[in-house]
Short mmCIF file of C-alpha atoms and ligand atoms in Angstrom, two decimals:
data_model
loop_
_atom_site.label_atom_id
_atom_site.label_comp_id
_atom_site.label_asym_id
_atom_site.label_seq_id
_atom_site.Cartn_x
_atom_site.Cartn_y
_atom_site.Cartn_z
CA UNK A 1 -7.03 6.63 18.14
CA UNK A 2 -4.40 4.18 18.00
CA UNK A 3 -1.52 5.67 16.02
CA UNK A 4 0.10 2.61 13.68
CA UNK A 5 2.65 4.92 11.63
CA UNK A 6 4.10 8.50 11.93
CA UNK A 7 7.08 10.20 10.02
CA UNK A 8 8.73 12.69 11.96
CA UNK A 9 10.07 15.61 9.61
CA UNK A 10 11.62 13.50 7.29
CA UNK A 11 13.63 15.06 4.34
CA UNK A 12 14.69 13.43 1.24
CA UNK A 13 16.93 14.90 -1.83
CA UNK A 14 17.73 12.97 -4.94
CA UNK A 15 20.49 15.47 -5.98
CA UNK A 16 18.52 19.14 -6.86
CA UNK A 17 14.70 17.49 -6.47
CA UNK A 18 13.31 17.78 -3.25
CA UNK A 19 10.82 14.70 -2.82
CA UNK A 20 10.23 14.64 0.93
CA UNK A 21 10.46 18.79 2.18
CA UNK A 22 9.87 18.35 5.90
CA UNK A 23 7.03 15.77 5.94
CA UNK A 24 4.62 14.76 8.95
CA UNK A 25 2.57 12.06 8.49
CA UNK A 26 0.48 10.10 10.34
CA UNK A 27 -1.84 6.58 10.05
CA UNK A 28 -4.02 5.31 12.27
CA UNK A 29 -4.77 1.74 12.78
CA UNK A 30 -8.06 0.47 10.75
CA UNK A 31 -8.54 4.01 8.43
CA UNK A 32 -7.14 4.69 5.11
CA UNK A 33 -5.29 7.56 4.99
CA UNK A 34 -5.22 9.22 1.65
CA UNK A 35 -2.15 10.71 -0.16
CA UNK A 36 -2.47 12.58 -3.21
CA UNK A 37 -1.20 15.39 -5.48
CA UNK A 38 0.37 15.87 -8.66
CA UNK A 39 2.61 13.45 -10.36
CA UNK A 40 5.86 13.43 -9.28
CA UNK A 41 5.09 15.09 -5.82
CA UNK A 42 6.57 12.75 -4.06
CA UNK A 43 3.82 9.89 -3.26
CA UNK A 44 5.58 7.33 -3.81
CA UNK A 45 8.79 8.36 -2.58
CA UNK A 46 7.22 8.70 0.63
CA UNK A 47 5.86 5.14 0.47
CA UNK A 48 9.43 4.04 -0.30
CA UNK A 49 10.56 5.97 2.46
CA UNK A 50 8.26 4.19 5.00
CA UNK A 51 8.98 0.78 3.63
CA UNK A 52 12.64 1.49 4.14
CA UNK A 53 13.21 0.96 0.11
CA UNK A 54 15.02 4.35 0.41
CA UNK A 55 16.78 5.83 3.75
CA UNK A 56 15.85 8.92 4.23
CA UNK A 57 18.43 12.09 4.64
CA UNK A 58 17.24 13.28 8.50
CA UNK A 59 13.82 12.81 10.19
CA UNK A 60 11.78 9.60 11.90
CA UNK A 61 9.68 6.52 11.30
CA UNK A 62 7.71 5.05 13.94
CA UNK A 63 5.98 2.22 13.25
CA UNK A 64 4.07 0.76 15.94
CA UNK A 65 6.18 1.94 18.52
CA UNK A 66 9.19 1.56 17.41
CA UNK A 67 11.74 4.08 16.06
CA UNK A 68 12.68 2.31 12.61
CA UNK A 69 14.44 4.74 10.76
CA UNK A 70 17.25 2.41 10.77
CA UNK A 71 15.15 -0.77 9.72
CA UNK A 72 16.37 -2.50 6.75
CA UNK A 73 13.41 -3.37 4.38
CA UNK A 74 12.93 -6.23 4.55
CA UNK A 75 12.78 -5.96 8.20
CA UNK A 76 10.25 -3.61 8.20
CA UNK A 77 8.20 -6.06 5.47
CA UNK A 78 8.86 -8.79 8.63
CA UNK A 79 7.38 -6.24 11.24
CA UNK A 80 4.80 -5.39 9.28
CA UNK A 81 4.73 -3.33 7.01
CA UNK A 82 3.56 -4.33 3.86
CA UNK A 83 3.16 -2.74 0.73
CA UNK A 84 1.67 -2.71 -3.50
CA UNK A 85 3.32 -1.04 -6.63
CA UNK A 86 2.05 1.39 -8.84
CA UNK A 87 3.23 -1.35 -11.14
CA UNK A 88 2.71 -5.12 -10.35
CA UNK A 89 5.52 -6.25 -8.57
CA UNK A 90 5.91 -10.18 -9.43
CA UNK A 91 8.20 -12.40 -10.84
CA UNK A 92 6.77 -12.77 -13.76
CA UNK A 93 7.48 -16.55 -14.98
CA UNK A 94 6.53 -17.98 -11.67
CA UNK A 95 3.07 -19.28 -11.24
CA UNK A 96 1.01 -17.76 -9.59
CA UNK A 97 0.50 -19.33 -6.93
CA UNK A 98 4.45 -19.56 -5.77
CA UNK A 99 3.87 -15.70 -6.05
CA UNK A 100 1.21 -15.35 -3.85
CA UNK A 101 3.31 -17.31 -1.37
CA UNK A 102 5.88 -14.96 -1.50
CA UNK A 103 3.60 -12.85 0.72
CA UNK A 104 3.73 -15.29 3.53
CA UNK A 105 7.09 -16.24 2.88
CA UNK A 106 7.62 -13.09 5.15
CA UNK A 107 7.21 -15.57 8.12
CA UNK A 108 9.46 -18.05 6.72
CA UNK A 109 12.50 -15.64 7.70
CA UNK A 110 10.38 -15.38 11.52
CA UNK A 111 10.52 -19.17 11.54
CA UNK A 112 6.44 -19.02 11.28
CA UNK A 113 6.22 -21.23 7.84
CA UNK A 114 5.89 -24.75 10.14
CA UNK A 115 2.54 -23.45 11.84
CA UNK A 116 1.31 -21.42 8.67
CA UNK A 117 1.80 -24.14 6.79
CA UNK A 118 1.71 -27.15 8.92
CA UNK A 119 -0.62 -27.10 11.84
CA UNK A 120 -2.13 -23.77 10.47
CA UNK A 121 -2.32 -24.83 6.29
CA UNK A 122 -5.56 -24.69 6.26
CA UNK A 123 -6.11 -21.08 8.02
CA UNK A 124 -3.53 -20.56 4.56
CA UNK A 125 -6.42 -22.55 1.99
CA UNK A 126 -8.84 -20.89 3.92
CA UNK A 127 -7.67 -17.06 4.06
CA UNK A 128 -6.59 -17.99 0.34
CA UNK A 129 -10.19 -18.66 -0.62
CA UNK A 130 -11.79 -16.05 1.11
CA UNK A 131 -9.66 -13.37 -0.32
CA UNK A 132 -10.21 -15.13 -3.86
CA UNK A 133 -13.69 -15.02 -2.90
CA UNK A 134 -13.64 -11.19 -3.02
CA UNK A 135 -11.55 -10.58 -6.23
CA UNK A 136 -14.48 -12.56 -7.89
CA UNK A 137 -12.21 -14.11 -10.63
CA UNK A 138 -10.66 -17.73 -10.35
CA UNK A 139 -7.85 -18.60 -12.08
CA UNK A 140 -4.84 -21.77 -12.38
CA UNK A 141 -2.63 -21.58 -9.62
CA UNK A 142 -0.13 -23.29 -11.50
CA UNK A 143 -0.13 -20.74 -14.39
CA UNK A 144 2.21 -18.57 -15.04
CA UNK A 145 1.16 -14.71 -13.18
CA UNK A 146 2.18 -12.96 -16.38
CA UNK A 147 -0.74 -15.02 -18.24
CA UNK A 148 -3.91 -12.93 -16.30
CA UNK A 149 -4.84 -9.47 -17.20
CA UNK A 150 -3.20 -6.65 -15.55
CA UNK A 151 -6.14 -5.69 -13.69
CA UNK A 152 -6.12 -9.16 -11.88
CA UNK A 153 -2.67 -8.91 -11.09
CA UNK A 154 -2.87 -5.52 -9.28
CA UNK A 155 -5.46 -6.89 -7.41
CA UNK A 156 -3.66 -10.33 -6.75
CA UNK A 157 -1.24 -8.03 -5.08
CA UNK A 158 -3.37 -6.80 -2.80
CA UNK A 159 -4.37 -10.14 -1.85
CA UNK A 160 -0.66 -11.33 -1.59
CA UNK A 161 -0.18 -8.71 1.09
CA UNK A 162 -3.18 -8.96 3.01
CA UNK A 163 -1.58 -12.97 2.93
CA UNK A 164 0.75 -11.50 4.97
CA UNK A 165 -0.76 -10.26 7.68
CA UNK A 166 0.74 -6.59 7.41
CA UNK A 167 -0.33 -4.12 10.74
CA UNK A 168 -0.31 -0.89 7.54
CA UNK A 169 -0.26 -1.42 4.41
CA UNK A 170 0.99 0.75 1.44
CA UNK A 171 -0.99 0.80 -1.86
CA UNK A 172 -0.23 2.71 -4.93
CA UNK A 173 -2.67 3.55 -7.43
CA UNK A 174 -4.76 0.33 -7.09
CA UNK A 175 -7.27 1.73 -9.31
CA UNK A 176 -5.59 3.19 -12.70
CA UNK A 177 -6.00 0.44 -15.56
CA UNK A 178 -8.86 -1.08 -13.82
CA UNK A 179 -12.42 -1.38 -14.46
CA UNK A 180 -15.29 0.05 -12.87
CA UNK A 181 -16.14 -3.62 -11.41
CA UNK A 182 -12.52 -4.46 -10.20
CA UNK A 183 -12.01 -1.25 -8.83
CA UNK A 184 -15.15 -2.47 -6.02
CA UNK A 185 -13.65 -5.28 -5.73
CA UNK A 186 -10.07 -3.68 -4.56
CA UNK A 187 -12.22 -1.64 -1.96
CA UNK A 188 -13.81 -4.85 -0.60
CA UNK A 189 -10.13 -5.53 -0.23
CA UNK A 190 -9.36 -2.67 1.52
CA UNK A 191 -12.32 -2.54 3.79
CA UNK A 192 -11.38 -6.01 5.06
CA UNK A 193 -8.02 -4.30 6.01
CA UNK A 194 -9.63 -2.15 8.07
CA UNK A 195 -11.73 -4.60 9.37
CA UNK A 196 -8.79 -6.36 10.27
CA UNK A 197 -7.20 -2.50 11.93
CA UNK A 198 -4.32 -2.22 9.49
CA UNK A 199 -3.93 1.17 8.72
CA UNK A 200 -3.71 1.63 5.00
CA UNK A 201 -2.15 4.47 2.93
CA UNK A 202 -3.89 4.62 -0.44
CA UNK A 203 -2.09 6.67 -2.97
CA UNK A 204 -4.77 7.32 -5.65
CA UNK A 205 -5.36 9.71 -8.49
CA UNK A 206 -8.95 8.75 -8.81
CA UNK A 207 -10.90 11.46 -6.39
CA UNK A 208 -13.88 9.62 -6.08
CA UNK A 209 -12.35 6.57 -4.79
CA UNK A 210 -10.46 8.53 -2.60
CA UNK A 211 -13.43 10.53 -1.31
CA UNK A 212 -15.25 7.31 -0.59
CA UNK A 213 -13.10 5.91 1.74
CA UNK A 214 -10.76 8.01 2.97
CA UNK A 215 -10.91 9.10 6.75
CA UNK A 216 -8.55 11.64 6.18
CA UNK A 217 -6.02 12.87 3.10
CA UNK A 218 -2.46 14.18 3.05
CA UNK A 219 -2.26 16.43 0.00
CA UNK A 220 1.63 16.89 -1.07
CA UNK A 221 3.40 19.00 -3.53
CA UNK A 222 6.66 19.45 -4.11
CA UNK A 223 7.56 17.08 -1.28
CA UNK A 224 5.96 19.34 0.78
CA UNK A 225 2.51 18.50 2.76
CA UNK A 226 0.19 21.39 1.04
CA UNK A 227 -2.81 20.10 3.41
CA UNK A 228 -3.37 17.49 5.71
CA UNK A 229 -7.91 16.81 6.56
CA UNK A 230 -10.19 15.39 6.00
CA UNK A 231 -11.64 15.11 2.39
CA UNK A 232 -14.30 17.46 2.59
CA UNK A 233 -11.64 20.31 4.31
CA UNK A 234 -9.39 18.68 1.16
CA UNK A 235 -11.28 19.08 -1.74
CA UNK A 236 -12.36 22.73 -0.72
CA UNK A 237 -8.98 24.04 0.25
CA UNK A 238 -7.69 26.87 -2.09
CA UNK A 239 -3.89 25.46 -2.07
CA UNK A 240 -5.38 21.78 -3.29
CA UNK A 241 -7.52 22.72 -5.60
CA UNK A 242 -4.85 25.30 -7.05
CA UNK A 243 -1.79 22.62 -6.96
CA UNK A 244 -3.78 19.34 -8.17
CA UNK A 245 -7.60 19.54 -7.89
CA UNK A 246 -8.18 22.11 -10.57
CA UNK A 247 -5.56 20.33 -13.13
CA UNK A 248 -7.94 17.14 -13.07
CA UNK A 249 -10.36 16.76 -15.66
N1 LIG B 301 15.32 6.90 -7.03
C1 LIG B 301 15.28 8.37 -7.24
N2 LIG B 301 16.15 9.02 -7.94
C2 LIG B 301 15.90 10.20 -8.30
N3 LIG B 301 15.03 10.59 -8.30
C3 LIG B 301 13.84 10.46 -8.18
C4 LIG B 301 13.61 8.85 -7.68
N4 LIG B 301 12.57 8.72 -7.26
C5 LIG B 301 11.77 9.77 -6.98
N5 LIG B 301 12.74 10.99 -7.82
C6 LIG B 301 12.05 11.94 -8.00
O1 LIG B 301 11.51 12.33 -7.01
C7 LIG B 301 10.25 12.96 -7.32
C8 LIG B 301 9.02 12.79 -6.44
O2 LIG B 301 8.71 11.52 -7.36
P1 LIG B 301 7.66 10.48 -7.35
O3 LIG B 301 7.66 9.82 -5.45
O4 LIG B 301 8.16 9.04 -7.92
O5 LIG B 301 6.34 11.34 -7.46
P2 LIG B 301 4.78 10.71 -7.40
O6 LIG B 301 4.77 9.06 -6.98
O7 LIG B 301 3.90 11.73 -6.71
O8 LIG B 301 4.89 10.30 -8.76
C9 LIG B 301 10.30 13.44 -8.73
O9 LIG B 301 11.30 14.73 -8.89
C10 LIG B 301 10.54 12.30 -8.91
O10 LIG B 301 11.47 12.18 -10.49
MG1 LIG B 302 3.77 7.30 -7.91
#
């Protein structure tokens, strides 16, 4: 099946901490790859390396058939590497509308904005309406984004990402702090991504969620991949149980 992202022997150190230790990692189009492991294992670092926020010390990152190892973060975003953050990142004093359009501004720099808001402007509205129907709540678009609850902001971050039509979507702990109903909506958003053939990387501590949506799971411990397999094998892997699952309540 089509690979959209590939990390080859990627290394990253912070002083004495080895945050990525010879990591090999693959993401397929239209599939969700789970990324799990204890706190400090290097999960968020891996997303930062993929999105270009951090440079690798060595190793290669291949995205959509191209070597992007030395491509700066803003270009990788425009090429189709989208992400959300462990704690949502918005311009807190700006309106919900402006914050969501930041996603589509990626197109601005490519010169696509006219077609997006002009000729195809109705597509944007359409798309936004479809996505808002999935998240299942309404907003006043002019309100400051900081005025809405945390769970809703986290969901809107995924909406913003989807509005940029990414090829890869990196999602860092989307269920943390969300209630059961909100988590179901997040799953719906991820499934929409799947139906669009987006390759999704999902960092998540909730094993029920990881098990139900991921096609395969990579387990990190001290920056190292200790297991990379289908969910059923990962949960029964001794090393994974020892390092991570056994510790969960
Ligand atoms: N910018 C940074 N500077 C120094 N150390 C960092 C930085 N980012 C991450 N680390 C360290 O790298 C390790 C992995 O962190 P992180 O990727 O955030 O783990 P996880 O997301 O799995 O909890 C930790 O020891 C963390 O302290
Ligand atoms: Mg993290």
